[in-house]
Short mmCIF file of C-alpha atoms and ligand atoms in Angstrom, two decimals:
data_model
loop_
_atom_site.label_atom_id
_atom_site.label_comp_id
_atom_site.label_asym_id
_atom_site.label_seq_id
_atom_site.Cartn_x
_atom_site.Cartn_y
_atom_site.Cartn_z
CA UNK A 185 9.53 23.56 -29.33
CA UNK A 186 6.83 24.63 -31.35
CA UNK A 187 3.22 25.60 -29.52
CA UNK A 188 0.66 23.58 -30.80
CA UNK A 189 -2.38 24.81 -28.02
CA UNK A 190 -5.08 26.68 -29.16
CA UNK A 191 -7.05 26.90 -26.59
CA UNK A 192 -6.62 27.30 -22.32
CA UNK A 193 -9.10 26.08 -20.28
CA UNK A 194 -6.55 25.19 -17.61
CA UNK A 195 -2.65 25.73 -16.65
CA UNK A 196 -2.97 21.03 -16.07
CA UNK A 197 -2.76 21.65 -19.87
CA UNK A 198 0.85 23.31 -20.15
CA UNK A 199 3.71 21.15 -19.74
CA UNK A 200 6.64 23.10 -18.12
CA UNK A 201 8.45 23.49 -21.56
CA UNK A 202 5.57 25.36 -22.89
CA UNK A 203 4.95 27.08 -19.84
CA UNK A 204 8.16 28.83 -20.29
CA UNK A 205 7.59 29.57 -24.13
CA UNK A 206 4.66 31.86 -23.01
CA UNK A 207 6.93 33.48 -20.39
CA UNK A 208 9.36 34.05 -22.51
CA UNK A 209 6.62 35.63 -25.11
CA UNK A 210 5.65 37.78 -22.46
CA UNK A 211 8.49 39.21 -21.73
CA UNK A 212 8.73 40.59 -25.49
CA UNK A 213 4.99 41.69 -24.53
CA UNK A 214 6.68 43.16 -21.83
CA UNK A 215 8.46 45.46 -23.62
CA UNK A 216 5.73 46.64 -25.77
CA UNK A 217 4.15 48.02 -22.57
CA UNK A 218 6.89 50.56 -22.11
CA UNK A 219 6.62 52.15 -25.60
CA UNK A 220 4.51 54.92 -26.37
CA UNK A 221 2.74 53.29 -29.08
CA UNK A 222 2.09 49.95 -27.81
CA UNK A 223 -0.49 48.43 -31.07
CA UNK A 224 1.05 46.28 -33.14
CA UNK A 225 -0.80 44.12 -36.17
CA UNK A 226 0.10 40.61 -34.85
CA UNK A 227 -4.35 40.10 -34.46
CA UNK A 228 -5.04 42.25 -37.23
CA UNK A 229 -8.65 40.99 -38.61
CA UNK A 230 -9.70 38.45 -35.52
CA UNK A 231 -12.42 38.41 -34.18
CA UNK A 232 -12.56 37.96 -30.27
CA UNK A 233 -15.49 38.46 -27.82
CA UNK A 234 -15.24 38.39 -24.21
CA UNK A 235 -18.27 36.89 -21.90
CA UNK A 236 -17.97 37.55 -18.35
CA UNK A 237 -21.27 36.53 -16.34
CA UNK A 238 -19.49 37.46 -13.72
CA UNK A 239 -17.62 41.09 -12.44
CA UNK A 240 -14.23 41.91 -12.71
CA UNK A 241 -11.76 44.34 -13.59
CA UNK A 242 -8.37 43.05 -13.91
CA UNK A 243 -9.24 40.18 -15.96
CA UNK A 244 -11.65 42.07 -18.70
CA UNK A 245 -10.27 44.66 -18.86
CA UNK A 246 -6.12 43.08 -19.44
CA UNK A 247 -7.59 40.47 -21.72
CA UNK A 248 -9.46 43.55 -23.57
CA UNK A 249 -6.13 45.67 -24.21
CA UNK A 250 -4.00 42.35 -24.99
CA UNK A 251 -6.33 42.35 -27.35
CA UNK A 252 -7.01 45.73 -29.18
CA UNK A 253 -2.73 46.09 -28.21
CA UNK A 254 -2.81 42.73 -30.85
CA UNK A 255 -4.81 44.59 -33.21
CA UNK A 256 -7.93 42.43 -32.40
CA UNK A 257 -11.48 43.55 -33.18
CA UNK A 258 -13.25 43.06 -29.84
CA UNK A 259 -16.78 42.33 -28.34
CA UNK A 260 -17.37 42.90 -25.46
CA UNK A 261 -20.32 40.47 -24.64
CA UNK A 262 -22.49 41.40 -21.33
CA UNK A 263 -24.24 38.99 -19.89
CA UNK A 264 -27.22 41.69 -18.05
CA UNK A 265 -27.87 43.11 -21.37
CA UNK A 266 -27.73 40.35 -23.30
CA UNK A 267 -30.55 37.86 -24.22
CA UNK A 268 -29.37 35.85 -21.82
CA UNK A 269 -31.79 37.56 -19.84
CA UNK A 270 -34.80 36.10 -21.98
CA UNK A 271 -33.83 32.56 -21.51
CA UNK A 272 -30.33 31.95 -23.73
CA UNK A 273 -28.98 29.14 -23.44
CA UNK A 274 -25.27 29.55 -22.52
CA UNK A 275 -24.57 27.13 -26.28
CA UNK A 276 -27.20 29.11 -28.00
CA UNK A 277 -25.08 32.47 -27.01
CA UNK A 278 -21.93 30.82 -27.93
CA UNK A 279 -23.18 29.79 -31.65
CA UNK A 280 -24.50 32.45 -32.33
CA UNK A 281 -21.52 34.80 -31.85
CA UNK A 282 -19.57 31.87 -33.77
CA UNK A 283 -21.62 32.62 -36.71
CA UNK A 284 -21.10 36.09 -36.32
CA UNK A 285 -17.27 35.00 -37.40
CA UNK A 286 -15.60 35.08 -33.52
CA UNK A 287 -12.40 34.07 -33.79
CA UNK A 288 -12.15 33.32 -29.85
CA UNK A 289 -13.74 33.58 -26.85
CA UNK A 290 -12.89 34.73 -23.24
CA UNK A 291 -15.40 33.51 -20.67
CA UNK A 292 -15.94 33.79 -16.93
CA UNK A 293 -18.19 32.11 -15.59
CA UNK A 294 -19.86 31.44 -11.99
CA UNK A 295 -20.26 28.01 -12.38
CA UNK A 296 -17.51 25.57 -13.05
CA UNK A 297 -16.64 23.67 -16.12
CA UNK A 298 -18.69 26.11 -18.32
CA UNK A 299 -15.08 27.16 -20.51
CA UNK A 300 -14.92 23.17 -20.85
CA UNK A 301 -18.23 22.57 -22.29
CA UNK A 302 -18.62 25.55 -24.09
CA UNK A 303 -15.00 24.63 -25.98
CA UNK A 304 -17.26 21.18 -26.97
CA UNK A 305 -19.98 23.36 -28.18
CA UNK A 306 -17.79 25.53 -30.64
CA UNK A 307 -17.25 24.35 -33.67
CA UNK A 308 -13.93 26.58 -34.58
CA UNK A 309 -13.32 29.38 -31.94
CA UNK A 310 -10.38 29.28 -29.36
CA UNK A 311 -11.95 29.86 -25.65
CA UNK A 312 -10.09 31.03 -23.16
CA UNK A 313 -10.98 30.21 -19.52
CA UNK A 314 -10.97 33.57 -17.29
CA UNK A 315 -12.03 32.19 -14.45
CA UNK A 316 -14.70 29.27 -13.27
CA UNK A 317 -16.67 29.07 -10.64
CA UNK A 318 -13.89 27.59 -7.64
CA UNK A 319 -12.27 25.83 -9.86
CA UNK A 320 -9.67 27.58 -12.03
CA UNK A 321 -8.09 30.82 -13.13
CA UNK A 322 -5.34 29.59 -15.52
CA UNK A 323 -4.22 33.52 -17.28
CA UNK A 324 -4.30 34.44 -13.21
CA UNK A 325 -1.52 31.63 -12.69
CA UNK A 326 0.77 32.47 -15.81
CA UNK A 327 0.71 35.92 -14.95
CA UNK A 328 1.50 35.12 -11.09
CA UNK A 329 4.17 32.61 -12.21
CA UNK A 330 5.57 35.89 -14.49
CA UNK A 331 5.45 37.79 -12.14
CA UNK A 332 7.71 36.01 -9.30
CA UNK A 333 10.18 34.81 -12.05
CA UNK A 334 10.50 38.20 -12.81
CA UNK A 335 11.42 39.53 -9.14
CA UNK A 336 13.58 36.55 -8.30
CA UNK A 337 14.43 34.02 -11.38
CA UNK A 338 14.03 30.43 -11.96
CA UNK A 339 11.31 29.51 -9.47
CA UNK A 340 12.82 25.95 -8.79
CA UNK A 341 13.33 25.16 -4.46
CA UNK A 342 11.46 28.37 -4.08
CA UNK A 343 8.87 29.08 -1.28
CA UNK A 344 5.64 29.77 -2.06
CA UNK A 345 3.48 30.79 0.86
CA UNK A 346 -0.51 30.86 -0.12
CA UNK A 347 -2.53 32.11 2.94
CA UNK A 348 -6.71 32.28 3.21
CA UNK A 349 -9.59 30.95 1.77
CA UNK A 350 -8.45 27.52 -0.63
CA UNK A 351 -12.12 26.10 -0.22
CA UNK A 352 -13.52 29.07 -2.16
CA UNK A 353 -10.34 29.57 -4.57
CA UNK A 354 -9.98 29.17 -8.36
CA UNK A 355 -6.88 31.05 -7.96
CA UNK A 356 -4.90 28.57 -5.53
CA UNK A 357 -5.90 25.24 -7.74
CA UNK A 358 -4.50 26.70 -11.06
CA UNK A 359 -2.11 28.82 -8.77
CA UNK A 360 -0.01 25.61 -6.68
CA UNK A 361 -0.26 23.68 -10.26
CA UNK A 362 1.70 26.62 -12.04
CA UNK A 363 4.00 27.23 -9.82
CA UNK A 364 5.07 23.28 -9.26
CA UNK A 365 4.99 23.60 -12.86
CA UNK A 366 7.73 25.62 -12.83
CA UNK A 367 9.61 23.96 -9.87
CA UNK A 368 8.57 25.68 -6.86
CA UNK A 369 7.40 24.66 -3.06
CA UNK A 370 3.84 25.10 -2.43
CA UNK A 371 2.70 25.58 1.09
CA UNK A 372 -0.98 26.28 2.51
CA UNK A 373 -2.21 27.65 5.00
CA UNK A 374 -5.38 29.13 6.58
CA UNK A 375 -8.63 28.65 8.52
CA UNK A 376 -9.32 24.66 8.34
CA UNK A 377 -13.25 25.76 8.02
CA UNK A 378 -11.78 27.20 4.61
CA UNK A 379 -9.82 24.51 3.76
CA UNK A 380 -10.61 21.65 1.34
CA UNK A 381 -10.93 17.77 2.11
CA UNK A 382 -9.01 16.93 -1.36
CA UNK A 383 -6.47 18.87 -0.51
CA UNK A 384 -3.17 16.39 -0.51
CA UNK A 385 -5.00 16.01 -4.31
CA UNK A 386 -2.83 19.39 -4.47
CA UNK A 387 0.38 17.78 -3.94
CA UNK A 388 1.19 20.56 -1.66
CA UNK A 389 2.07 21.25 1.79
CA UNK A 390 -0.57 22.40 4.42
CA UNK A 391 0.38 24.16 7.40
CA UNK A 392 -2.54 25.55 9.45
CA UNK A 393 -0.45 28.17 11.33
CA UNK A 394 0.79 31.16 8.92
CA UNK A 395 3.66 32.30 11.29
CA UNK A 396 4.81 28.70 10.88
CA UNK A 397 3.68 29.08 7.10
CA UNK A 398 6.41 31.79 6.33
CA UNK A 399 9.20 30.28 7.74
CA UNK A 400 11.66 30.59 4.55
CA UNK A 401 9.34 32.41 2.06
CA UNK A 402 9.71 33.41 -0.74
CA UNK A 403 6.18 34.77 -1.34
CA UNK A 404 3.24 35.28 0.21
CA UNK A 405 0.22 35.15 -1.66
CA UNK A 406 -2.88 36.04 0.30
CA UNK A 407 -6.34 35.20 -1.16
CA UNK A 408 -9.18 37.08 -0.79
CA UNK A 409 -11.53 36.77 1.79
CA UNK A 410 -15.29 36.14 1.03
CA UNK A 411 -17.89 38.40 3.40
CA UNK A 412 -20.38 35.71 1.72
CA UNK A 413 -18.68 33.00 3.80
CA UNK A 414 -18.67 34.74 7.13
CA UNK A 415 -22.12 34.76 7.46
CA UNK A 416 -21.82 31.27 6.53
CA UNK A 417 -19.85 31.00 9.96
CA UNK A 418 -16.56 29.40 8.16
CA UNK A 419 -14.85 32.33 10.01
CA UNK A 420 -16.09 34.84 13.10
CA UNK A 421 -15.53 38.14 12.49
CA UNK A 422 -13.53 40.14 9.89
CA UNK A 423 -11.07 41.28 12.84
CA UNK A 424 -10.41 38.47 13.97
CA UNK A 425 -9.43 37.06 10.54
CA UNK A 426 -7.67 39.74 10.29
CA UNK A 427 -5.25 39.04 13.71
CA UNK A 428 -5.01 34.76 13.23
CA UNK A 429 -4.83 34.56 9.59
CA UNK A 430 -4.01 38.76 7.79
CA UNK A 431 -0.55 39.45 6.64
CA UNK A 432 1.21 42.45 8.20
CA UNK A 433 4.59 43.50 8.77
CA UNK A 434 4.58 41.17 11.97
CA UNK A 435 3.93 38.39 10.10
CA UNK A 436 6.36 39.00 7.27
CA UNK A 437 9.14 39.50 9.29
CA UNK A 438 8.77 34.83 10.47
CA UNK A 439 9.82 34.56 6.95
CA UNK A 440 13.40 35.65 8.32
CA UNK A 441 14.30 36.83 4.31
CA UNK A 442 12.72 39.19 2.17
CA UNK A 443 9.80 37.53 0.96
CA UNK A 444 7.26 39.23 -1.57
CA UNK A 445 3.65 39.90 -1.53
CA UNK A 446 1.43 38.96 -3.54
CA UNK A 447 -2.76 38.87 -4.09
CA UNK A 448 -3.95 38.32 -7.00
CA UNK A 449 -7.22 41.20 -6.14
CA UNK A 450 -9.55 43.10 -5.26
CA UNK A 451 -8.27 43.30 -1.80
CA UNK A 452 -9.88 43.29 1.10
CA UNK A 453 -7.55 46.05 3.43
CA UNK A 454 -7.12 45.23 7.13
CA UNK A 455 -8.42 41.19 6.58
CA UNK A 456 -6.17 39.02 4.44
CA UNK A 457 -3.94 42.03 3.91
CA UNK A 458 -2.50 44.73 6.09
CA UNK A 459 -2.17 48.33 3.79
CA UNK A 460 1.20 49.08 4.70
CA UNK A 461 2.16 45.56 3.05
CA UNK A 462 -0.11 46.19 0.42
CA UNK A 463 1.24 49.47 -0.72
CA UNK A 464 4.64 48.50 1.04
CA UNK A 465 8.15 47.48 -1.14
CA UNK A 466 7.72 43.88 -0.53
CA UNK A 467 3.95 44.18 -3.01
CA UNK A 468 4.35 42.90 -6.12
CA UNK A 469 0.48 43.32 -6.80
CA UNK A 470 0.51 45.87 -9.25
CA UNK A 471 3.56 44.57 -10.92
CA UNK A 472 0.95 41.44 -11.64
CA UNK A 473 -1.73 43.64 -12.58
CA UNK A 474 0.72 45.01 -15.55
CA UNK A 475 2.14 41.31 -16.13
CA UNK A 476 -1.64 40.08 -16.35
CA UNK A 477 -1.36 42.43 -20.41
CA UNK A 478 1.83 41.03 -21.26
CA UNK A 479 0.82 37.17 -19.78
CA UNK A 480 -2.32 37.72 -21.72
CA UNK A 481 -0.99 39.61 -25.14
CA UNK A 482 1.35 35.91 -25.08
CA UNK A 483 -1.31 33.67 -24.53
CA UNK A 484 -3.54 35.22 -27.51
CA UNK A 485 -0.39 35.90 -29.24
CA UNK A 486 0.45 32.04 -29.48
CA UNK A 487 -2.77 30.94 -29.49
CA UNK A 488 -4.40 32.71 -32.58
CA UNK A 489 -1.15 32.25 -34.34
CA UNK A 490 -0.14 35.66 -35.01
CA UNK A 491 3.16 37.39 -36.49
CA UNK A 492 4.74 40.29 -34.34
CA UNK A 493 6.13 42.45 -36.90
CA UNK A 494 9.13 44.49 -35.16
N1 CP B 266 -8.12 39.01 -10.14
C1 CP B 266 -8.15 38.44 -10.61
O1 CP B 266 -9.16 37.80 -11.45
O2 CP B 266 -9.21 40.00 -9.94
P1 CP B 266 -10.59 40.34 -11.09
O3 CP B 266 -11.78 39.42 -10.44
O4 CP B 266 -11.21 41.53 -11.07
O5 CP B 266 -10.58 40.09 -12.91
#
């Protein structure tokens, strides 16, 4: 099949064959990461601008590495040191960057829908969503699917249990779709106060008791608990959250089989995940980070139309 996408706003724009093609391409990129010299000139002469309105370590750095490994010219734009501080709108910032020749913009924004707005306003440049509000985080979902597939093979019929703050998570919305697209069964668990009303729209099972949810799990995926949610009274204390919903060896044993542990990061150790699991043999967390570079390389390569010379 031919790749026709030029942007990635969310995973629902990708069919299963497209996702498979992208994951296959990520496998090739993964091999580049083991080479002493990781650079290929696939995107030489292309200008990519990363505009992050929210903090990020993994997504920002891995997008930047992916762009540099593919030979693109990279500009890292920062809200705190830009004319945004003087009141410039997102639209004018985007037009300004495009006028300077940007071929692609990678955007993280606290407002749900910001990447869609940007896509509408830009005339030529591709847009990649690096996380918008509590809405979507498509490259996180793709790197998670890639990582799990790398470890257990095809995801058809596999049980992926996602535990935590579903209500405020952009990761879970994209991940549930991506895992389902690849044939996995997705189960959500966590406090009812942190579950959205539209849970049925995600087409997944909800099991409030994590011990029951993880039975038969192939992967247990923990979501970050945001400390400000405690102030809002959505869960009583971090200790109590950990006792009731946090993942530790005791919970993992309830899977009744070998299950992998995943987390998008950044982690709250001792809250949603015990260090014994985060750093244990079942943990794929650092593999997820590495996959982030390979998957973002594959995405940029396919969407920006580069050619790899071996
Ligand atoms: N998983 C994730 O989006 O992490 P960052 O916020 O560090 O990019």
